[in-house]
Amino acid sequence: MFEDSTFESGNRIKSKSGRWMLVTGIINGSILILLILIPLIYPEALPHNAMLTVLSAPPPPPPPPPPPPPPEVHVVKVQPEMMNNQLTAPTRIPHDIKMVAEKEAPPSAGFGVAGMEGLGGGGVPGAFGDMKSAPKVQAAAPKKVNISGGVAAGMLLDKTMPMYPPIAKAARVSGTVVLQATISKTGTIMNLRVISGPAMLQQAAMDAVRSWRYRPYLLNNDPVEVDTTVNVVFSLGG
């Protein structure tokens, strides 16, 4: 024994603890597997009351109470009192409501003005009677109207061709000059101004249009002033 405790035994000392541990692990594992499989194979073996407690859902909460009905409103009409032909506020609220019947207004004798009985039945002459005798109201004609450039071109009587400025011709400048003009009752040009167009051609266009003459524009057989636009075309090929 001293030799076995002080020197290497050379595997002469053998122990059985390894085998016992293996056997014990197999037994414990088998018991654990049985405990897991028994409830799965035989579910009726589980306690019924405990399963109901675990699996049952809690009851829903009770519904809220209904809202209370609205309070009743009693409307009491208060008849105002008269004092010196003036309305005064009531001093107390009466318990009983009295119905006051208002007197009907006397029937009217007719439509008219006091003191005009001698003008035909007490009425206003011409109001509801003979409408033909009423004077006719005619709207006044406007002092000035607007017409398009095409209408104004059809009224043109005397047209002077514009002179092409030499500086604009040398610079090869061409285009259309648009002018705003007022044609008077006699057909002459007034209030002439430039709206658009090349700057080199504007003065020549205004000088030519000032001498143009138009036929007077008639509205209800009366001559009136008109506002219109005039287009003056400058072309190098013309």
PDB file of C-alpha atoms in Angstrom:
ATOM      1  CA  MET A   1       0.000   0.000   0.000  1.00  0.00           C
ATOM      2  CA  PHE A   2       2.840   2.382   0.731  1.00  0.00           C
ATOM      3  CA  GLU A   3       4.115   1.680  -2.704  1.00  0.00           C
ATOM      4  CA  ASP A   4       0.733   2.507  -4.264  1.00  0.00           C
ATOM      5  CA  SER A   5       0.520   5.817  -2.380  1.00  0.00           C
ATOM      6  CA  THR A   6       4.047   7.069  -3.017  1.00  0.00           C
ATOM      7  CA  PHE A   7       4.822   5.809  -6.491  1.00  0.00           C
ATOM      8  CA  GLU A   8       2.912   5.409  -9.653  1.00  0.00           C
ATOM      9  CA  SER A   9       0.647   2.468  -9.397  1.00  0.00           C
ATOM     10  CA  GLY A  10       0.813   1.714 -13.103  1.00  0.00           C
ATOM     11  CA  ASN A  11      -2.954   1.527 -13.391  1.00  0.00           C
ATOM     12  CA  ARG A  12      -3.079  -1.166 -10.784  1.00  0.00           C
ATOM     13  CA  ILE A  13      -5.692   0.777  -8.695  1.00  0.00           C
ATOM     14  CA  LYS A  14      -9.089   0.618 -10.443  1.00  0.00           C
ATOM     15  CA  SER A  15     -12.207   2.647  -9.405  1.00  0.00           C
ATOM     16  CA  LYS A  16     -15.893   2.042 -10.306  1.00  0.00           C
ATOM     17  CA  SER A  17     -17.107   5.691  -9.875  1.00  0.00           C
ATOM     18  CA  GLY A  18     -17.200   6.396 -13.634  1.00  0.00           C
ATOM     19  CA  ARG A  19     -19.619   3.571 -14.318  1.00  0.00           C
ATOM     20  CA  TRP A  20     -21.922   4.615 -11.493  1.00  0.00           C
ATOM     21  CA  MET A  21     -22.082   8.174 -12.828  1.00  0.00           C
ATOM     22  CA  LEU A  22     -23.009   6.930 -16.288  1.00  0.00           C
ATOM     23  CA  VAL A  23     -25.759   4.695 -14.926  1.00  0.00           C
ATOM     24  CA  THR A  24     -27.096   7.440 -12.669  1.00  0.00           C
ATOM     25  CA  GLY A  25     -27.227   9.945 -15.606  1.00  0.00           C
ATOM     26  CA  ILE A  26     -29.151   7.449 -17.768  1.00  0.00           C
ATOM     27  CA  ILE A  27     -31.688   6.796 -14.979  1.00  0.00           C
ATOM     28  CA  ASN A  28     -32.213  10.520 -14.284  1.00  0.00           C
ATOM     29  CA  GLY A  29     -32.603  11.314 -17.967  1.00  0.00           C
ATOM     30  CA  SER A  30     -35.168   8.536 -18.406  1.00  0.00           C
ATOM     31  CA  ILE A  31     -37.221   9.854 -15.471  1.00  0.00           C
ATOM     32  CA  LEU A  32     -37.106  13.407 -16.889  1.00  0.00           C
ATOM     33  CA  ILE A  33     -38.221  12.216 -20.331  1.00  0.00           C
ATOM     34  CA  LEU A  34     -41.115  10.285 -18.778  1.00  0.00           C
ATOM     35  CA  LEU A  35     -42.241  13.360 -16.832  1.00  0.00           C
ATOM     36  CA  ILE A  36     -42.325  15.367 -20.084  1.00  0.00           C
ATOM     37  CA  LEU A  37     -44.002  12.719 -22.265  1.00  0.00           C
ATOM     38  CA  ILE A  38     -46.731  11.578 -19.836  1.00  0.00           C
ATOM     39  CA  PRO A  39     -48.704  14.899 -19.932  1.00  0.00           C
ATOM     40  CA  LEU A  40     -48.409  14.992 -23.727  1.00  0.00           C
ATOM     41  CA  ILE A  41     -49.633  11.391 -24.185  1.00  0.00           C
ATOM     42  CA  TYR A  42     -52.275  11.435 -21.434  1.00  0.00           C
ATOM     43  CA  PRO A  43     -53.534  15.044 -21.085  1.00  0.00           C
ATOM     44  CA  GLU A  44     -56.510  13.842 -19.033  1.00  0.00           C
ATOM     45  CA  ALA A  45     -54.093  12.948 -16.248  1.00  0.00           C
ATOM     46  CA  LEU A  46     -53.464  16.688 -15.597  1.00  0.00           C
ATOM     47  CA  PRO A  47     -55.591  18.383 -12.893  1.00  0.00           C
ATOM     48  CA  HIS A  48     -58.707  19.805 -14.588  1.00  0.00           C
ATOM     49  CA  ASN A  49     -59.358  22.676 -12.181  1.00  0.00           C
ATOM     50  CA  ALA A  50     -55.799  23.948 -12.423  1.00  0.00           C
ATOM     51  CA  MET A  51     -55.926  23.892 -16.239  1.00  0.00           C
ATOM     52  CA  LEU A  52     -59.166  25.882 -16.280  1.00  0.00           C
ATOM     53  CA  THR A  53     -57.640  28.519 -14.046  1.00  0.00           C
ATOM     54  CA  VAL A  54     -54.600  28.847 -16.273  1.00  0.00           C
ATOM     55  CA  LEU A  55     -56.300  28.690 -19.715  1.00  0.00           C
ATOM     56  CA  SER A  56     -59.558  30.596 -19.097  1.00  0.00           C
ATOM     57  CA  ALA A  57     -59.651  34.291 -20.151  1.00  0.00           C
ATOM     58  CA  PRO A  58     -60.655  36.933 -17.621  1.00  0.00           C
ATOM     59  CA  PRO A  59     -64.258  38.179 -17.904  1.00  0.00           C
ATOM     60  CA  PRO A  60     -64.804  41.455 -19.863  1.00  0.00           C
ATOM     61  CA  PRO A  61     -65.301  44.654 -17.876  1.00  0.00           C
ATOM     62  CA  PRO A  62     -68.906  45.725 -17.279  1.00  0.00           C
ATOM     63  CA  PRO A  63     -70.355  48.344 -19.696  1.00  0.00           C
ATOM     64  CA  PRO A  64     -70.377  51.983 -18.566  1.00  0.00           C
ATOM     65  CA  PRO A  65     -73.609  53.273 -17.057  1.00  0.00           C
ATOM     66  CA  PRO A  66     -75.941  55.215 -19.420  1.00  0.00           C
ATOM     67  CA  PRO A  67     -75.754  59.037 -19.270  1.00  0.00           C
ATOM     68  CA  PRO A  68     -78.406  60.775 -17.227  1.00  0.00           C
ATOM     69  CA  PRO A  69     -81.347  62.300 -19.160  1.00  0.00           C
ATOM     70  CA  PRO A  70     -81.168  66.060 -19.836  1.00  0.00           C
ATOM     71  CA  PRO A  71     -83.104  68.218 -17.415  1.00  0.00           C
ATOM     72  CA  GLU A  72     -86.443  69.532 -18.590  1.00  0.00           C
ATOM     73  CA  VAL A  73     -86.585  73.254 -19.376  1.00  0.00           C
ATOM     74  CA  HIS A  74     -89.837  75.083 -18.687  1.00  0.00           C
ATOM     75  CA  VAL A  75     -90.299  78.284 -20.694  1.00  0.00           C
ATOM     76  CA  VAL A  76     -92.383  80.929 -18.989  1.00  0.00           C
ATOM     77  CA  LYS A  77     -93.494  83.980 -20.966  1.00  0.00           C
ATOM     78  CA  VAL A  78     -93.693  87.187 -18.958  1.00  0.00           C
ATOM     79  CA  GLN A  79     -96.107  89.870 -20.113  1.00  0.00           C
ATOM     80  CA  PRO A  80     -94.523  93.354 -19.775  1.00  0.00           C
ATOM     81  CA  GLU A  81     -96.472  95.998 -17.918  1.00  0.00           C
ATOM     82  CA  MET A  82     -97.289  99.447 -19.270  1.00  0.00           C
ATOM     83  CA  MET A  83     -96.527 102.592 -17.281  1.00  0.00           C
ATOM     84  CA  ASN A  84     -97.117 106.019 -18.856  1.00  0.00           C
ATOM     85  CA  ASN A  85     -97.295 104.395 -22.304  1.00  0.00           C
ATOM     86  CA  GLN A  86     -93.836 102.906 -21.801  1.00  0.00           C
ATOM     87  CA  LEU A  87     -92.745  99.326 -21.425  1.00  0.00           C
ATOM     88  CA  THR A  88     -91.375  98.426 -18.001  1.00  0.00           C
ATOM     89  CA  ALA A  89     -89.741  95.225 -16.833  1.00  0.00           C
ATOM     90  CA  PRO A  90     -91.970  92.976 -14.654  1.00  0.00           C
ATOM     91  CA  THR A  91     -91.257  92.965 -10.945  1.00  0.00           C
ATOM     92  CA  ARG A  92     -92.317  89.339 -10.408  1.00  0.00           C
ATOM     93  CA  ILE A  93     -92.823  86.165 -12.390  1.00  0.00           C
ATOM     94  CA  PRO A  94     -96.535  85.236 -12.660  1.00  0.00           C
ATOM     95  CA  HIS A  95     -97.670  81.695 -11.937  1.00  0.00           C
ATOM     96  CA  ASP A  96    -100.397  81.711 -14.600  1.00  0.00           C
ATOM     97  CA  ILE A  97     -99.905  82.783 -18.209  1.00  0.00           C
ATOM     98  CA  LYS A  98    -102.676  84.959 -19.628  1.00  0.00           C
ATOM     99  CA  MET A  99    -103.335  85.140 -23.343  1.00  0.00           C
ATOM    100  CA  VAL A 100    -103.806  88.739 -24.546  1.00  0.00           C
ATOM    101  CA  ALA A 101    -105.669  89.143 -27.837  1.00  0.00           C
ATOM    102  CA  GLU A 102    -104.518  92.115 -29.861  1.00  0.00           C
ATOM    103  CA  LYS A 103    -107.080  94.259 -31.616  1.00  0.00           C
ATOM    104  CA  GLU A 104    -107.030  94.235 -35.406  1.00  0.00           C
ATOM    105  CA  ALA A 105    -106.132  97.441 -37.198  1.00  0.00           C
ATOM    106  CA  PRO A 106    -109.009  99.233 -38.945  1.00  0.00           C
ATOM    107  CA  PRO A 107    -109.253  98.548 -42.682  1.00  0.00           C
ATOM    108  CA  SER A 108    -107.609 101.085 -44.921  1.00  0.00           C
ATOM    109  CA  ALA A 109    -109.902 103.164 -47.069  1.00  0.00           C
ATOM    110  CA  GLY A 110    -107.494 103.187 -49.960  1.00  0.00           C
ATOM    111  CA  PHE A 111    -103.958 103.892 -51.067  1.00  0.00           C
ATOM    112  CA  GLY A 112    -103.266 107.603 -51.086  1.00  0.00           C
ATOM    113  CA  VAL A 113    -102.013 110.629 -49.235  1.00  0.00           C
ATOM    114  CA  ALA A 114    -104.106 112.755 -46.905  1.00  0.00           C
ATOM    115  CA  GLY A 115    -105.274 115.937 -48.569  1.00  0.00           C
ATOM    116  CA  MET A 116    -105.134 114.512 -52.097  1.00  0.00           C
ATOM    117  CA  GLU A 117    -108.703 113.194 -52.344  1.00  0.00           C
ATOM    118  CA  GLY A 118    -109.447 115.445 -55.274  1.00  0.00           C
ATOM    119  CA  LEU A 119    -106.733 113.917 -57.450  1.00  0.00           C
ATOM    120  CA  GLY A 120    -108.706 110.880 -58.528  1.00  0.00           C
ATOM    121  CA  GLY A 121    -109.954 108.478 -55.860  1.00  0.00           C
ATOM    122  CA  GLY A 122    -107.454 109.526 -53.189  1.00  0.00           C
ATOM    123  CA  GLY A 123    -104.571 107.816 -54.970  1.00  0.00           C
ATOM    124  CA  VAL A 124    -101.287 108.956 -56.403  1.00  0.00           C
ATOM    125  CA  PRO A 125    -101.685 109.624 -60.122  1.00  0.00           C
ATOM    126  CA  GLY A 126     -99.577 107.396 -62.301  1.00  0.00           C
ATOM    127  CA  ALA A 127     -98.632 104.962 -59.506  1.00  0.00           C
ATOM    128  CA  PHE A 128    -101.015 102.103 -60.357  1.00  0.00           C
ATOM    129  CA  GLY A 129    -103.287 103.759 -62.874  1.00  0.00           C
ATOM    130  CA  ASP A 130    -102.584 104.849 -66.410  1.00  0.00           C
ATOM    131  CA  MET A 131     -98.963 103.860 -67.063  1.00  0.00           C
ATOM    132  CA  LYS A 132     -99.076 105.293 -70.593  1.00  0.00           C
ATOM    133  CA  SER A 133     -99.269 108.848 -69.272  1.00  0.00           C
ATOM    134  CA  ALA A 134     -96.018 108.416 -67.290  1.00  0.00           C
ATOM    135  CA  PRO A 135     -92.985 110.034 -68.937  1.00  0.00           C
ATOM    136  CA  LYS A 136     -90.473 107.685 -70.563  1.00  0.00           C
ATOM    137  CA  VAL A 137     -86.959 107.716 -69.183  1.00  0.00           C
ATOM    138  CA  GLN A 138     -84.228 107.258 -71.782  1.00  0.00           C
ATOM    139  CA  ALA A 139     -80.702 106.374 -70.732  1.00  0.00           C
ATOM    140  CA  ALA A 140     -78.089 108.898 -71.730  1.00  0.00           C
ATOM    141  CA  ALA A 141     -75.634 107.795 -74.368  1.00  0.00           C
ATOM    142  CA  PRO A 142     -72.044 107.266 -73.151  1.00  0.00           C
ATOM    143  CA  LYS A 143     -69.565 109.980 -73.981  1.00  0.00           C
ATOM    144  CA  LYS A 144     -66.876 107.536 -75.144  1.00  0.00           C
ATOM    145  CA  VAL A 145     -66.843 103.895 -76.276  1.00  0.00           C
ATOM    146  CA  ASN A 146     -64.093 101.384 -77.133  1.00  0.00           C
ATOM    147  CA  ILE A 147     -63.893  99.739 -80.542  1.00  0.00           C
ATOM    148  CA  SER A 148     -61.400  97.301 -82.036  1.00  0.00           C
ATOM    149  CA  GLY A 149     -58.734  98.209 -84.560  1.00  0.00           C
ATOM    150  CA  GLY A 150     -60.564  96.310 -87.311  1.00  0.00           C
ATOM    151  CA  VAL A 151     -63.754  98.333 -86.828  1.00  0.00           C
ATOM    152  CA  ALA A 152     -61.747 101.551 -86.830  1.00  0.00           C
ATOM    153  CA  ALA A 153     -59.999 100.520 -90.043  1.00  0.00           C
ATOM    154  CA  GLY A 154     -63.394 100.220 -91.760  1.00  0.00           C
ATOM    155  CA  MET A 155     -64.220 103.805 -90.740  1.00  0.00           C
ATOM    156  CA  LEU A 156     -60.988 105.223 -92.198  1.00  0.00           C
ATOM    157  CA  LEU A 157     -61.578 107.891 -94.876  1.00  0.00           C
ATOM    158  CA  ASP A 158     -58.179 109.563 -95.423  1.00  0.00           C
ATOM    159  CA  LYS A 159     -54.917 107.704 -94.762  1.00  0.00           C
ATOM    160  CA  THR A 160     -51.426 109.201 -95.098  1.00  0.00           C
ATOM    161  CA  MET A 161     -48.617 106.681 -95.586  1.00  0.00           C
ATOM    162  CA  PRO A 162     -45.781 107.104 -93.062  1.00  0.00           C
ATOM    163  CA  MET A 163     -42.297 108.126 -94.181  1.00  0.00           C
ATOM    164  CA  TYR A 164     -39.677 105.464 -93.546  1.00  0.00           C
ATOM    165  CA  PRO A 165     -36.899 107.093 -91.455  1.00  0.00           C
ATOM    166  CA  PRO A 166     -33.562 106.921 -93.332  1.00  0.00           C
ATOM    167  CA  ILE A 167     -31.635 105.962 -90.189  1.00  0.00           C
ATOM    168  CA  ALA A 168     -34.030 103.062 -89.550  1.00  0.00           C
ATOM    169  CA  LYS A 169     -33.756 101.950 -93.179  1.00  0.00           C
ATOM    170  CA  ALA A 170     -29.965 102.070 -93.017  1.00  0.00           C
ATOM    171  CA  ALA A 171     -30.032 100.022 -89.808  1.00  0.00           C
ATOM    172  CA  ARG A 172     -32.419  97.547 -91.442  1.00  0.00           C
ATOM    173  CA  VAL A 173     -35.037  98.127 -88.722  1.00  0.00           C
ATOM    174  CA  SER A 174     -38.607  97.063 -89.517  1.00  0.00           C
ATOM    175  CA  GLY A 175     -41.720  96.096 -87.572  1.00  0.00           C
ATOM    176  CA  THR A 176     -45.151  97.279 -86.437  1.00  0.00           C
ATOM    177  CA  VAL A 177     -45.819 100.295 -84.248  1.00  0.00           C
ATOM    178  CA  VAL A 178     -49.007  99.989 -82.146  1.00  0.00           C
ATOM    179  CA  LEU A 179     -50.641 103.309 -81.185  1.00  0.00           C
ATOM    180  CA  GLN A 180     -53.510 104.151 -78.840  1.00  0.00           C
ATOM    181  CA  ALA A 181     -55.760 106.870 -80.276  1.00  0.00           C
ATOM    182  CA  THR A 182     -59.051 108.632 -79.597  1.00  0.00           C
ATOM    183  CA  ILE A 183     -61.267 109.417 -82.576  1.00  0.00           C
ATOM    184  CA  SER A 184     -63.308 112.567 -81.965  1.00  0.00           C
ATOM    185  CA  LYS A 185     -66.928 113.106 -82.922  1.00  0.00           C
ATOM    186  CA  THR A 186     -65.754 114.770 -86.135  1.00  0.00           C
ATOM    187  CA  GLY A 187     -63.359 111.944 -87.079  1.00  0.00           C
ATOM    188  CA  THR A 188     -60.034 113.575 -86.155  1.00  0.00           C
ATOM    189  CA  ILE A 189     -57.300 111.931 -84.066  1.00  0.00           C
ATOM    190  CA  MET A 190     -56.788 112.957 -80.425  1.00  0.00           C
ATOM    191  CA  ASN A 191     -54.726 111.711 -77.476  1.00  0.00           C
ATOM    192  CA  LEU A 192     -52.277 109.709 -79.592  1.00  0.00           C
ATOM    193  CA  ARG A 193     -49.657 107.687 -77.724  1.00  0.00           C
ATOM    194  CA  VAL A 194     -47.322 104.735 -78.401  1.00  0.00           C
ATOM    195  CA  ILE A 195     -48.052 101.301 -76.954  1.00  0.00           C
ATOM    196  CA  SER A 196     -45.267  99.232 -78.548  1.00  0.00           C
ATOM    197  CA  GLY A 197     -42.922  99.103 -81.539  1.00  0.00           C
ATOM    198  CA  PRO A 198     -39.326  99.864 -82.567  1.00  0.00           C
ATOM    199  CA  ALA A 199     -38.083 103.172 -81.151  1.00  0.00           C
ATOM    200  CA  MET A 200     -36.687 104.369 -84.515  1.00  0.00           C
ATOM    201  CA  LEU A 201     -40.114 104.029 -86.159  1.00  0.00           C
ATOM    202  CA  GLN A 202     -42.417 105.442 -83.443  1.00  0.00           C
ATOM    203  CA  GLN A 203     -42.173 109.147 -84.319  1.00  0.00           C
ATOM    204  CA  ALA A 204     -42.765 108.535 -88.031  1.00  0.00           C
ATOM    205  CA  ALA A 205     -45.849 106.445 -87.223  1.00  0.00           C
ATOM    206  CA  MET A 206     -47.295 109.159 -84.953  1.00  0.00           C
ATOM    207  CA  ASP A 207     -46.695 111.900 -87.524  1.00  0.00           C
ATOM    208  CA  ALA A 208     -48.591 109.943 -90.169  1.00  0.00           C
ATOM    209  CA  VAL A 209     -51.557 108.862 -87.985  1.00  0.00           C
ATOM    210  CA  ARG A 210     -52.201 112.422 -86.709  1.00  0.00           C
ATOM    211  CA  SER A 211     -53.338 113.391 -90.219  1.00  0.00           C
ATOM    212  CA  TRP A 212     -55.733 110.442 -90.668  1.00  0.00           C
ATOM    213  CA  ARG A 213     -59.466 111.121 -90.867  1.00  0.00           C
ATOM    214  CA  TYR A 214     -62.297 108.755 -89.884  1.00  0.00           C
ATOM    215  CA  ARG A 215     -66.042 108.606 -90.365  1.00  0.00           C
ATOM    216  CA  PRO A 216     -67.776 109.607 -87.096  1.00  0.00           C
ATOM    217  CA  TYR A 217     -68.929 106.673 -84.999  1.00  0.00           C
ATOM    218  CA  LEU A 218     -72.708 106.824 -84.399  1.00  0.00           C
ATOM    219  CA  LEU A 219     -74.416 105.462 -81.308  1.00  0.00           C
ATOM    220  CA  ASN A 220     -78.227 105.828 -81.312  1.00  0.00           C
ATOM    221  CA  ASN A 221     -77.737 108.133 -84.326  1.00  0.00           C
ATOM    222  CA  ASP A 222     -75.508 110.413 -82.237  1.00  0.00           C
ATOM    223  CA  PRO A 223     -71.736 110.772 -82.873  1.00  0.00           C
ATOM    224  CA  VAL A 224     -69.545 109.769 -79.923  1.00  0.00           C
ATOM    225  CA  GLU A 225     -65.833 109.619 -79.233  1.00  0.00           C
ATOM    226  CA  VAL A 226     -64.170 106.210 -79.486  1.00  0.00           C
ATOM    227  CA  ASP A 227     -60.919 104.714 -78.213  1.00  0.00           C
ATOM    228  CA  THR A 228     -59.131 102.322 -80.526  1.00  0.00           C
ATOM    229  CA  THR A 229     -55.709 100.996 -81.528  1.00  0.00           C
ATOM    230  CA  VAL A 230     -53.890 101.736 -84.779  1.00  0.00           C
ATOM    231  CA  ASN A 231     -51.219  99.452 -86.259  1.00  0.00           C
ATOM    232  CA  VAL A 232     -48.604 101.062 -88.529  1.00  0.00           C
ATOM    233  CA  VAL A 233     -46.479  98.511 -90.401  1.00  0.00           C
ATOM    234  CA  PHE A 234     -42.952  99.344 -91.611  1.00  0.00           C
ATOM    235  CA  SER A 235     -41.489  96.895 -94.132  1.00  0.00           C
ATOM    236  CA  LEU A 236     -38.144  97.184 -95.903  1.00  0.00           C
ATOM    237  CA  GLY A 237     -39.462  95.333 -98.947  1.00  0.00           C
ATOM    238  CA  GLY A 238     -42.504  97.621 -99.364  1.00  0.00           C
TER     239      GLY A 238
END
